[in-house]
PDB file of C-alpha atoms and ligand atoms in Angstrom:
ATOM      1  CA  UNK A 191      96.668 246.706 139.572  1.00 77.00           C
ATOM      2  CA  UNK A 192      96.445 250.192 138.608  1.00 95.00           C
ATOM      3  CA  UNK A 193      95.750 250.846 135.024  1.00 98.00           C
ATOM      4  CA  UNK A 194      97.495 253.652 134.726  1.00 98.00           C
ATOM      5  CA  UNK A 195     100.465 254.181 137.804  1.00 98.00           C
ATOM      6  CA  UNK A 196     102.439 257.874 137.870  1.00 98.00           C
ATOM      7  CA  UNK A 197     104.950 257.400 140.659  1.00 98.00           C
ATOM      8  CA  UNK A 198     107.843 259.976 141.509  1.00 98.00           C
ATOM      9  CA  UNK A 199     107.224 261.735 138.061  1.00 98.00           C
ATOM     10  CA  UNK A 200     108.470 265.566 137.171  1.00 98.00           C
ATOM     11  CA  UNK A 201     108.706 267.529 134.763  1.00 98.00           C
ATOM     12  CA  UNK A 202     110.573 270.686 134.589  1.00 97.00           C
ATOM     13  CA  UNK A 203     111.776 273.337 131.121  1.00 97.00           C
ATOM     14  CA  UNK A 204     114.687 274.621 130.515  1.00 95.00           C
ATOM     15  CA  UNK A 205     113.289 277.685 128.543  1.00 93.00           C
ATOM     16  CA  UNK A 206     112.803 280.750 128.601  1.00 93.00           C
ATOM     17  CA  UNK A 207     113.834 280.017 131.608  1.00 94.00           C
ATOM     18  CA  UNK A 208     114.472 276.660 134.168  1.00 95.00           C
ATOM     19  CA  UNK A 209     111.197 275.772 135.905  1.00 96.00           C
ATOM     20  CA  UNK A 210     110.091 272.608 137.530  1.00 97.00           C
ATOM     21  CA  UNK A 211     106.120 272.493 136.832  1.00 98.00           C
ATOM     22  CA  UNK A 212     105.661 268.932 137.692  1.00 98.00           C
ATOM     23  CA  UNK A 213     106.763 268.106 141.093  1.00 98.00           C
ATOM     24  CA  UNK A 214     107.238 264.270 142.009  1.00 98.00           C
ATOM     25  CA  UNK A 215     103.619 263.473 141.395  1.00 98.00           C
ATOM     26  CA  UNK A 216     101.962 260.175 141.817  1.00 98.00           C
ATOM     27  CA  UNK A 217      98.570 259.388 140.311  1.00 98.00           C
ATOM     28  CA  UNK A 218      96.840 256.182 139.881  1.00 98.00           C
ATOM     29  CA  UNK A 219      94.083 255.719 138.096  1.00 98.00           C
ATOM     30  CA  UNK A 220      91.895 251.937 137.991  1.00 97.00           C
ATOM     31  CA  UNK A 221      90.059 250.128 134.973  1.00 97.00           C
ATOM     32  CA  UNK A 222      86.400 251.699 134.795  1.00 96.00           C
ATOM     33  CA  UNK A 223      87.431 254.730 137.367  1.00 97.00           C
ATOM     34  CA  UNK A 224      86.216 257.896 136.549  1.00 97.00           C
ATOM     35  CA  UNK A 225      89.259 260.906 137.490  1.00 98.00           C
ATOM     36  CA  UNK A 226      89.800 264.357 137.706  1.00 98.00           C
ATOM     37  CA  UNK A 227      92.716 266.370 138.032  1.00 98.00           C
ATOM     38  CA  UNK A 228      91.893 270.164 139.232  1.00 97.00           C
ATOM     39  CA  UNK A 229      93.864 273.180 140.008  1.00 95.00           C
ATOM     40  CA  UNK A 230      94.895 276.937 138.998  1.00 93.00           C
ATOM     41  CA  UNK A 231      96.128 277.758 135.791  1.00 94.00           C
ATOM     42  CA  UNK A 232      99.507 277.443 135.875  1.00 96.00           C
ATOM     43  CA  UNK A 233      99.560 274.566 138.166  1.00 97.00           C
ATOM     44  CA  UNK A 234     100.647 272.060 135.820  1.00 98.00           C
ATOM     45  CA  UNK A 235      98.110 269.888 134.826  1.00 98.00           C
ATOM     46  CA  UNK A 236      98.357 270.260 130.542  1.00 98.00           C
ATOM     47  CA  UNK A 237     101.565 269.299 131.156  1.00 98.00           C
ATOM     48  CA  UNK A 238     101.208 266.178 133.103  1.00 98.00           C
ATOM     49  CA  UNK A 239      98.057 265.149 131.104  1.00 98.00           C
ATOM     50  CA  UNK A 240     100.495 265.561 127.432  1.00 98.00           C
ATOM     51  CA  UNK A 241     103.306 263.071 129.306  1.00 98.00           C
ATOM     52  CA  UNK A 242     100.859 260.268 130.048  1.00 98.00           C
ATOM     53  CA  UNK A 243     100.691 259.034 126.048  1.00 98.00           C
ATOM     54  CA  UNK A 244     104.551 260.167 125.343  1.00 97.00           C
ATOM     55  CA  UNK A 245     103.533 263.450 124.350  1.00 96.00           C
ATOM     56  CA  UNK A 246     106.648 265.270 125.831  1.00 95.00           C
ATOM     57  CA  UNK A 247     109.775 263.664 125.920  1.00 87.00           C
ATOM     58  CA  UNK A 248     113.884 264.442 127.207  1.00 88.00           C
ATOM     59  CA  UNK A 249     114.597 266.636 124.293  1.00 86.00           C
ATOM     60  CA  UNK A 250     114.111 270.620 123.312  1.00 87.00           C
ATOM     61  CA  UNK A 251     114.382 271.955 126.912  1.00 93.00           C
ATOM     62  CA  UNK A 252     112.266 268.916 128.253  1.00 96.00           C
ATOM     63  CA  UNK A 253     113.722 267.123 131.156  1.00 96.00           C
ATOM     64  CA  UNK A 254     111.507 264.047 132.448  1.00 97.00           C
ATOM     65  CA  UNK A 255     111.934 261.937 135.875  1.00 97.00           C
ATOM     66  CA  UNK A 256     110.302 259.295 137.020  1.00 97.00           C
ATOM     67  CA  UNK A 257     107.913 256.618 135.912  1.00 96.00           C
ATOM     68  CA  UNK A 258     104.306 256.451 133.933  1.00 98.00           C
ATOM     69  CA  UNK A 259     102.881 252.936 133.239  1.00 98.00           C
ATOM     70  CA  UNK A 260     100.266 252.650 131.581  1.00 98.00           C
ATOM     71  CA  UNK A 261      98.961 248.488 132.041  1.00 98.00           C
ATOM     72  CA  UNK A 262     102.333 247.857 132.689  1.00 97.00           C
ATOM     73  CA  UNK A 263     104.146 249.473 130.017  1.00 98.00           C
ATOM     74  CA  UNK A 264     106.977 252.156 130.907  1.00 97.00           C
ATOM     75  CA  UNK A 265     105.474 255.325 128.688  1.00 98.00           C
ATOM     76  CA  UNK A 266     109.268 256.877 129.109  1.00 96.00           C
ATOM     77  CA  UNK A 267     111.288 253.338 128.858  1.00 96.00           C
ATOM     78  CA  UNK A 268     109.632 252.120 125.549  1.00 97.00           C
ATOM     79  CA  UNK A 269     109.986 252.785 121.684  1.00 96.00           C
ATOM     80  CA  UNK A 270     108.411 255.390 119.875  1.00 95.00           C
ATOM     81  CA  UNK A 271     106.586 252.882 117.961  1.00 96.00           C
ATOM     82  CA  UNK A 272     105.055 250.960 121.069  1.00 97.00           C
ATOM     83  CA  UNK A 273     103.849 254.268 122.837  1.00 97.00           C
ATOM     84  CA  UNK A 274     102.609 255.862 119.363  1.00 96.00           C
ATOM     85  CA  UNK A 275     100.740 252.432 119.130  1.00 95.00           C
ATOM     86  CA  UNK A 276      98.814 253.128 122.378  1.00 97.00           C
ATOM     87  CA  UNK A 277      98.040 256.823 121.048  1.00 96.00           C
ATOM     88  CA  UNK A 278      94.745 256.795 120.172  1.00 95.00           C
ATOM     89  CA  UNK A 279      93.554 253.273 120.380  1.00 94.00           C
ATOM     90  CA  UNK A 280      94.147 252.443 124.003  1.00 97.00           C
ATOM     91  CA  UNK A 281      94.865 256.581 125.095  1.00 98.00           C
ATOM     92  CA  UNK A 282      92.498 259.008 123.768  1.00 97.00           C
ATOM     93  CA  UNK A 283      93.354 262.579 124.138  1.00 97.00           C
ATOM     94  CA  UNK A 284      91.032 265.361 123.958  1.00 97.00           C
ATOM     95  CA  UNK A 285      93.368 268.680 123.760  1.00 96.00           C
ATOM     96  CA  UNK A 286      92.900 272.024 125.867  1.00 95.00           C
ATOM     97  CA  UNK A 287      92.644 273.786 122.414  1.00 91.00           C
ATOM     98  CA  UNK A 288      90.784 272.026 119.949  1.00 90.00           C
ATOM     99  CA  UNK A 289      91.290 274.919 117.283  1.00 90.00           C
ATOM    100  CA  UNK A 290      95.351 274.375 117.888  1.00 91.00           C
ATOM    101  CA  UNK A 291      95.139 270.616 117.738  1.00 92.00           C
ATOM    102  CA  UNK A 292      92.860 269.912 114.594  1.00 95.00           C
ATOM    103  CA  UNK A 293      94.622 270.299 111.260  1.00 95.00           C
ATOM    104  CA  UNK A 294      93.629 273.786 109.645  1.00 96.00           C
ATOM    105  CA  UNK A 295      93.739 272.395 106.292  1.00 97.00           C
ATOM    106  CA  UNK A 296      91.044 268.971 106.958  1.00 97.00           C
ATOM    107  CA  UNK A 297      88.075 269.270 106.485  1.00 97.00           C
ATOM    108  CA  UNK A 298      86.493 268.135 110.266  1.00 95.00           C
ATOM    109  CA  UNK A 299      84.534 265.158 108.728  1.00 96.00           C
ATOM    110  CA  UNK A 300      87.678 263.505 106.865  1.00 96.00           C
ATOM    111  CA  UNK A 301      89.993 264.048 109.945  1.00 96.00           C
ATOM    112  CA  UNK A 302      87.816 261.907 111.480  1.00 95.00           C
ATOM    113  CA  UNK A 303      87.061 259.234 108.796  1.00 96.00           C
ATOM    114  CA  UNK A 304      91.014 259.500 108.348  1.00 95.00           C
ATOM    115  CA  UNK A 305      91.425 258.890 112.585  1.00 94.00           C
ATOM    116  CA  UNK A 306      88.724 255.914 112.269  1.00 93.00           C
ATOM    117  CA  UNK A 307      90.556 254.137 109.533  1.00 93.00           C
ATOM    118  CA  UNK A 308      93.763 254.288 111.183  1.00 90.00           C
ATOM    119  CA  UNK A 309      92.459 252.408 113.741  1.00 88.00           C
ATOM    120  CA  UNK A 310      89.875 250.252 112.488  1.00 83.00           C
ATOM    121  CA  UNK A 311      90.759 249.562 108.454  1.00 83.00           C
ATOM    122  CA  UNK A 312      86.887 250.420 107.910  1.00 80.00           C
ATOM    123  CA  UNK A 313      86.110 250.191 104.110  1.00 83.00           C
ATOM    124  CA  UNK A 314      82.886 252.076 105.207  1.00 90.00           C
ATOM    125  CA  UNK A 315      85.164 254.864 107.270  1.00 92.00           C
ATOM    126  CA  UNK A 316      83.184 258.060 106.053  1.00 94.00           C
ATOM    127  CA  UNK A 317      79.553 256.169 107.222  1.00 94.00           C
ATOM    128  CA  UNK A 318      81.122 255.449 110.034  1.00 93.00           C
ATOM    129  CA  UNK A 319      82.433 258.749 110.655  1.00 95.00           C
ATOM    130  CA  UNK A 320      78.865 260.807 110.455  1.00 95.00           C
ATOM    131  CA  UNK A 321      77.600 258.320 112.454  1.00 92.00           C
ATOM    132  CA  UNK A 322      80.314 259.498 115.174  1.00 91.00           C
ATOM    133  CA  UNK A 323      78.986 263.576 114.323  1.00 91.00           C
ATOM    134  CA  UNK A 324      75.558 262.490 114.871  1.00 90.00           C
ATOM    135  CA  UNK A 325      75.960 260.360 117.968  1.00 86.00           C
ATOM    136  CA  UNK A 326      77.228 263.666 119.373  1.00 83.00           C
ATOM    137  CA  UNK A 327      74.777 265.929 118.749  1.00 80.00           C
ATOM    138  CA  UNK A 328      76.124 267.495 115.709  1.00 79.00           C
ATOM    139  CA  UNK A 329      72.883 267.740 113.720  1.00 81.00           C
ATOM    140  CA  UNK A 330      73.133 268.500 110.510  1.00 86.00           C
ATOM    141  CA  UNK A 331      76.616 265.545 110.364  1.00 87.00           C
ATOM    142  CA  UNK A 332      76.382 265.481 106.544  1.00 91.00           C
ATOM    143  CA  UNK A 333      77.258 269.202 106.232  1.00 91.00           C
ATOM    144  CA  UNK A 334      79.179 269.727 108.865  1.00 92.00           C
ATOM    145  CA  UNK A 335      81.223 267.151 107.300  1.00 95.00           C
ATOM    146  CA  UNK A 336      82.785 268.776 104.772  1.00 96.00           C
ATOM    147  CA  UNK A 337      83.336 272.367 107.188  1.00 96.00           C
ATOM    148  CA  UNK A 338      87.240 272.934 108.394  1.00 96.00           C
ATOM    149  CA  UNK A 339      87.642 273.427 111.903  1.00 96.00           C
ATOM    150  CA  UNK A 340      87.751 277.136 111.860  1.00 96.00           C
ATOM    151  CA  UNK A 341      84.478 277.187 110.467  1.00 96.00           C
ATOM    152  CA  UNK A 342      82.838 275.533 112.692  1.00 93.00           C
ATOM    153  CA  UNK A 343      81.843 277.020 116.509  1.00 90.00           C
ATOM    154  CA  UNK A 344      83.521 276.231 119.786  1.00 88.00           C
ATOM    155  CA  UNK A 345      81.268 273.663 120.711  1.00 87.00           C
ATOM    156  CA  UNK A 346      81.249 272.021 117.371  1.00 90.00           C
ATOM    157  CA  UNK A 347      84.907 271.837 117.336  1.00 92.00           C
ATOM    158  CA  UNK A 348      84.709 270.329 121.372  1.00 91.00           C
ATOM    159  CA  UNK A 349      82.361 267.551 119.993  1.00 90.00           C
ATOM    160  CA  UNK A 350      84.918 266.827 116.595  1.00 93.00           C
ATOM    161  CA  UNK A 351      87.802 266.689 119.534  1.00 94.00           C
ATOM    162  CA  UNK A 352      85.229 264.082 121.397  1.00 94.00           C
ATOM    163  CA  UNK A 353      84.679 262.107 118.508  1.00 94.00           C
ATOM    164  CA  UNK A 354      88.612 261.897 117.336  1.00 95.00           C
ATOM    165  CA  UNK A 355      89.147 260.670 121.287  1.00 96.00           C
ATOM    166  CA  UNK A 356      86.818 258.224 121.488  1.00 94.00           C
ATOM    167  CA  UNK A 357      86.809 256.729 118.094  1.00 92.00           C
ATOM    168  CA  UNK A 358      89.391 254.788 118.819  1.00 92.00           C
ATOM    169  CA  UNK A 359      87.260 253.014 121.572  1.00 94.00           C
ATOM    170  CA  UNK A 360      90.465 253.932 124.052  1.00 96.00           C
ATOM    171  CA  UNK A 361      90.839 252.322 128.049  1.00 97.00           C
ATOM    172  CA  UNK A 362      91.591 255.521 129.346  1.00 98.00           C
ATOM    173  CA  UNK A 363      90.731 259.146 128.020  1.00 98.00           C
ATOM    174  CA  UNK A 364      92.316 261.727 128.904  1.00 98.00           C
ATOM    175  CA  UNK A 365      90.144 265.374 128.322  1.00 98.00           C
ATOM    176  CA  UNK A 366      91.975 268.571 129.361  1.00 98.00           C
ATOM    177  CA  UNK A 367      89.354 271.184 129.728  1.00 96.00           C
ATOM    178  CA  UNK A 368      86.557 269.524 127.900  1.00 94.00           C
ATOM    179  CA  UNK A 369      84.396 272.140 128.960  1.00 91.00           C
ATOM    180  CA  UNK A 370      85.842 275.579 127.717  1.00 85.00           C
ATOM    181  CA  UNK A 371      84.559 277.525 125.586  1.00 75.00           C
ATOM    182  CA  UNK A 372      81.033 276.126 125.629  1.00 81.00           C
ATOM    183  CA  UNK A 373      78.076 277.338 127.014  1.00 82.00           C
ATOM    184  CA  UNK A 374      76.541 276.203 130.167  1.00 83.00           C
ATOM    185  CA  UNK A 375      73.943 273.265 128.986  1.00 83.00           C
ATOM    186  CA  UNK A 376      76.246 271.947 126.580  1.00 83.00           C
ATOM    187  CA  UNK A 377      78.982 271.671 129.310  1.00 89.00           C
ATOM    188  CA  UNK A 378      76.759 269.024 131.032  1.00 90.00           C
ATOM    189  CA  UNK A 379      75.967 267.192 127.355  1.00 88.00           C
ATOM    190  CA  UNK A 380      79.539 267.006 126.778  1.00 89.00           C
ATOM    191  CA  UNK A 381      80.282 265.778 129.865  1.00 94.00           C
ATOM    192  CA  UNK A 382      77.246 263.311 129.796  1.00 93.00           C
ATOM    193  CA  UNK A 383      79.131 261.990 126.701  1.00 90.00           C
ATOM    194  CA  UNK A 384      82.216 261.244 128.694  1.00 94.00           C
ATOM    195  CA  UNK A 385      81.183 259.917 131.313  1.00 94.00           C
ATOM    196  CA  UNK A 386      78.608 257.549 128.822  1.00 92.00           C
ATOM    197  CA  UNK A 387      81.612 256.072 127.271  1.00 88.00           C
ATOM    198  CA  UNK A 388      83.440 254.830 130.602  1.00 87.00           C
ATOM    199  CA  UNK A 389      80.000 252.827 131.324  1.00 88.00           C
ATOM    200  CA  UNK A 390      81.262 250.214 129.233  1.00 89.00           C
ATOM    201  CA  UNK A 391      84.471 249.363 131.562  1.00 94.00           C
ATOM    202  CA  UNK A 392      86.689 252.490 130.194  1.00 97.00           C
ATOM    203  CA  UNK A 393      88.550 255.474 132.483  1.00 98.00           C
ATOM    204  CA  UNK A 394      88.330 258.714 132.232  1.00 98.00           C
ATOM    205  CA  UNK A 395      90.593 261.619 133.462  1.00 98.00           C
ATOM    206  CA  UNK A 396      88.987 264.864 133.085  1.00 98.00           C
ATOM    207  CA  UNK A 397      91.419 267.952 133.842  1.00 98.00           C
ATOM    208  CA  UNK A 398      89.670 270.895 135.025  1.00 96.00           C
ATOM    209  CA  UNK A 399      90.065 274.153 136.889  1.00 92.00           C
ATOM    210  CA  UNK A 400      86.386 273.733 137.488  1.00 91.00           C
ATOM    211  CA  UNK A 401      86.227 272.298 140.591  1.00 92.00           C
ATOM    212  CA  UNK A 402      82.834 271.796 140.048  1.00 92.00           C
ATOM    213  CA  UNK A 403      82.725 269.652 137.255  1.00 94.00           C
ATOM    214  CA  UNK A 404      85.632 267.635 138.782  1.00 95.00           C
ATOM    215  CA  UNK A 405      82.950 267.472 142.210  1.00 95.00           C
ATOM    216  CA  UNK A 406      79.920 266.675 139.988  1.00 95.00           C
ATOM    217  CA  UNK A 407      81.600 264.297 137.894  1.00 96.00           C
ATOM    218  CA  UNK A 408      84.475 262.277 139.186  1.00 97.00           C
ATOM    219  CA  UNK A 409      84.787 259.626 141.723  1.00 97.00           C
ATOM    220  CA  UNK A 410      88.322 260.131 142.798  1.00 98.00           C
ATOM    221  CA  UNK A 411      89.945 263.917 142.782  1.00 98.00           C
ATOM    222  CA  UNK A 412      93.458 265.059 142.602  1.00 98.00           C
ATOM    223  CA  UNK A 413      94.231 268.466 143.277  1.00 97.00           C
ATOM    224  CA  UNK A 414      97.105 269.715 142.038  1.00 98.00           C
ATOM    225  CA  UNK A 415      98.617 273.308 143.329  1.00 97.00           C
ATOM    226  CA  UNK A 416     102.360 274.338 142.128  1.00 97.00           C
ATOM    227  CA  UNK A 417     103.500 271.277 140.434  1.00 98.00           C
ATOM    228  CA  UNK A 418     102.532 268.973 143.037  1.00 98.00           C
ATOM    229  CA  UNK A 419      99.823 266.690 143.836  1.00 98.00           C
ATOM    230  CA  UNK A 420      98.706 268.229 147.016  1.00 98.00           C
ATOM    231  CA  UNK A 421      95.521 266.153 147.734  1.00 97.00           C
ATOM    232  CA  UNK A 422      93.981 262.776 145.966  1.00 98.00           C
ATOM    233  CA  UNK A 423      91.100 260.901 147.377  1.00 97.00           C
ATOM    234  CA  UNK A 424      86.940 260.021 146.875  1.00 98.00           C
ATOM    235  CA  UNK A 425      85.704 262.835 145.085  1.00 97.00           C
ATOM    236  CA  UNK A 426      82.731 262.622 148.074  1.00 96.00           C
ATOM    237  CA  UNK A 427      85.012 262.765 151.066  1.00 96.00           C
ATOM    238  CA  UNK A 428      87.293 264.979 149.835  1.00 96.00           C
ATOM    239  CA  UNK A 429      84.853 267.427 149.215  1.00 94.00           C
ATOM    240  CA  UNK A 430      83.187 267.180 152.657  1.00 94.00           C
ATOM    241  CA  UNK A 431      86.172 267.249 154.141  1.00 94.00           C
ATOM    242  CA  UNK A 432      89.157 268.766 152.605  1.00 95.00           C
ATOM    243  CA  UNK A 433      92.517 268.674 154.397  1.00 95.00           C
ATOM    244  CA  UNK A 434      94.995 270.855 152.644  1.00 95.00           C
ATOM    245  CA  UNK A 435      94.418 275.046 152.624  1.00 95.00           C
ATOM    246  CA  UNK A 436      94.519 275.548 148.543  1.00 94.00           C
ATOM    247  CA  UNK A 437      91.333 272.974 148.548  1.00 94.00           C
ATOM    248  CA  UNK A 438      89.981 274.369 151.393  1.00 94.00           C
ATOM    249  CA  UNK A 439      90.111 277.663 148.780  1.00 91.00           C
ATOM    250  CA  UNK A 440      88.785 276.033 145.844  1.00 90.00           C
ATOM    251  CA  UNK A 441      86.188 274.668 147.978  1.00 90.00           C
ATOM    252  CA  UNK A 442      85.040 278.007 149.147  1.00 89.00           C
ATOM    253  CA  UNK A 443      85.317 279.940 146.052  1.00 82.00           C
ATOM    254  CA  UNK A 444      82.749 277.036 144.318  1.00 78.00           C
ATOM    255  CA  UNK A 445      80.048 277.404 147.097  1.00 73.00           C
ATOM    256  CA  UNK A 446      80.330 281.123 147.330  1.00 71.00           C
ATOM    257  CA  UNK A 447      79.713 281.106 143.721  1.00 69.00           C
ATOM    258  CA  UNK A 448      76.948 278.337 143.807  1.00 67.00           C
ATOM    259  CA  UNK A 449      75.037 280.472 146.664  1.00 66.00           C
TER     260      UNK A 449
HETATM  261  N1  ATP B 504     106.561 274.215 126.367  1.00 55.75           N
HETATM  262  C1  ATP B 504     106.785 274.921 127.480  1.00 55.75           C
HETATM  263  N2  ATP B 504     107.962 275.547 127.681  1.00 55.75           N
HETATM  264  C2  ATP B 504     108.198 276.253 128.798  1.00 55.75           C
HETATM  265  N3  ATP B 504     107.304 276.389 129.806  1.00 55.75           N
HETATM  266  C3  ATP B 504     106.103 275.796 129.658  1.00 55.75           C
HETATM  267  C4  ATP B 504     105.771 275.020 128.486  1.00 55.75           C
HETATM  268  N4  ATP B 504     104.509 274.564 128.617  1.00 55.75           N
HETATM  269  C5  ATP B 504     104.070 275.000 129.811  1.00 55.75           C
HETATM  270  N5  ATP B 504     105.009 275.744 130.444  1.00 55.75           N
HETATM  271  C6  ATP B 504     104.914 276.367 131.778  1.00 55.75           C
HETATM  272  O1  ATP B 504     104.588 275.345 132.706  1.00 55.75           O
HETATM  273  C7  ATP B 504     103.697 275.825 133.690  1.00 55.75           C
HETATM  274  C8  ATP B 504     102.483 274.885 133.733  1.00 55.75           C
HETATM  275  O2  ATP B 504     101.765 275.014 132.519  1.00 55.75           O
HETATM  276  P1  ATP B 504     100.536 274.046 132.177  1.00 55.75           P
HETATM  277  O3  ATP B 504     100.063 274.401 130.812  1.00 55.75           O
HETATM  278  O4  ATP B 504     100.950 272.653 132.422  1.00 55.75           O
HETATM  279  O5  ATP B 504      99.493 274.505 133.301  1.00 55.75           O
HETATM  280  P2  ATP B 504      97.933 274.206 133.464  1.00 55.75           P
HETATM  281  O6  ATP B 504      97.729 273.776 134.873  1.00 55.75           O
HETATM  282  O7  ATP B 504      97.472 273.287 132.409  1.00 55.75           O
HETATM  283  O8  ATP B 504      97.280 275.645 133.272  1.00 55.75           O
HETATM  284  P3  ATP B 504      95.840 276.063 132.611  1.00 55.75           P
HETATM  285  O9  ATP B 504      94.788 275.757 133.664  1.00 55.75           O
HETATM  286  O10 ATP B 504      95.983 277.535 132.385  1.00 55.75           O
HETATM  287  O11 ATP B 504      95.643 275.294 131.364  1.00 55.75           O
HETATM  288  C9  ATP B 504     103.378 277.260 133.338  1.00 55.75           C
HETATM  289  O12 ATP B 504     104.198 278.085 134.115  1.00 55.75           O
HETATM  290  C10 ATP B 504     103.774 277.370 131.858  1.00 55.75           C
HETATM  291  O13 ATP B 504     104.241 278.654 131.535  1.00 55.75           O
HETATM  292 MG1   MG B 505      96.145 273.444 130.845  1.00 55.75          MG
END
């Protein structure tokens, strides 16, 4: 059983004006199984990652169809309390736009000791905290602590966003562009730090438009063009041998690049 089952699932706004930008997409992803989801901007991926925890719903100009389960529980047919109960603790969710999604007016460090006493009721929350800055890489934890988010740099801000997703110890993480806005090496660290926490049983769905993270990284591939899911399958055969023209593009675009 899948741990996480999209079937038949769109998404379309009303405003500014009507647009379907999810397209009857289905997308399973296993315990342990390590996912991405690529395509061009605009293709719809931000908002299909934001519906698996609840993040959208059928209000404002929303309209949802169709089903996500997440180990058997219907994101779209529950309570607000049961899906803001997986939020975090069984979902982790590392945002596109980590200077948009961290509170302006927290300092980084307490966000996070805040975030690991929600779910864990640690008396000892703040050690537990710069150990979570220091386990990724953020030397320095005890004054970065105390910086706000914009004060710190991209990739200090990318490794707060890791640490907020994965303190929670979450099943299934979902990290939309992980790798913007940081330099080269530190793509590959970041990524290393992903991919370290689904060792221990967890799944990971990294959204990309960089196919070649999604190659270098993932098992199984989606690839998502317009709204729909065009293509899903091992990340090694689909590579070798892609079957639909927009992968066929990425595809060639990557190696023309790499060469
Ligand atoms: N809140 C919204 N209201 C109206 N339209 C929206 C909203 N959010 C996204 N869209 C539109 O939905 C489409 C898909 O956007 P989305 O952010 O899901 O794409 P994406 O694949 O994540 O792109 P990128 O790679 O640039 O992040 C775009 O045409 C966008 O303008
Ligand atoms: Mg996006």
């Amino acid at each position: 059983m899948s741990l996480l089952a999209i079937d038949d699932f769109s998404v379309s706004y009303s405003y500014p004006a009507p647009k379907r930008v999810v397209n009857n997409v289905c997308l399973h992803i296993n315990t342990g199984e390590i996912c991405a989801l690529v395509g061009e901007s605009g293709a719809g991926k931000t908002t299909l990652g934001l519906s698996i925890p609840g993040l959208l719903d059928n209000s404002g100009g929303v309209n949802i169809n169709g089903h996500i389960l997440f180990d058997d529980i219907d994101i779209y047919q529950s309570s607000a309390p049961v899906v803001a109960g997986l939020r975090g603790k069984r979902i982790g969710y590392i945002f596109q736009e980590p200077l948009l999604a961290l509170n302006p007016v927290i300092q980084a460090g307490e966000l996070l000791r805040e975030t690991i006493h929600v779910h864990n009721k640690l008396a000892n929350s703040k050690a537990e905290a710069l150990q979570w800055l220091e386990k990724l890489g953020l030397v320095s934890a005890k004054r970065y602590y105390h910086y706000y988010p914009h004060q710190l740099s991209g990739g200090m801000r990318q490794r707060v966003m890791l640490a907020l997703a994965l303190a929670g110890n979450p099943d299934l993480v979902i990290a939309d562009e992980p790798t913007s806005g940081v330099d080269a090496t530190m793509k590959h660290e970041v990524m290393e730090l992903l991919v370290a926490h689904c060792r221990t049983g967890k799944s990971l769905l990294i959204i990309t438009h960089d196919i070649g993270i999604a190659a270098q990284y993932s098992q199984k591939l989606f690839v998502m063009y317009k709204g729909e899911v065009v293509e899903s399958g091992p990340t090694k055969e689909l590579v070798k041998q892609p079957t639909h023209p927009y992968t066929r593009v990425l595809l060639n675009k990557y190696i023309h690049f790499m060469n």
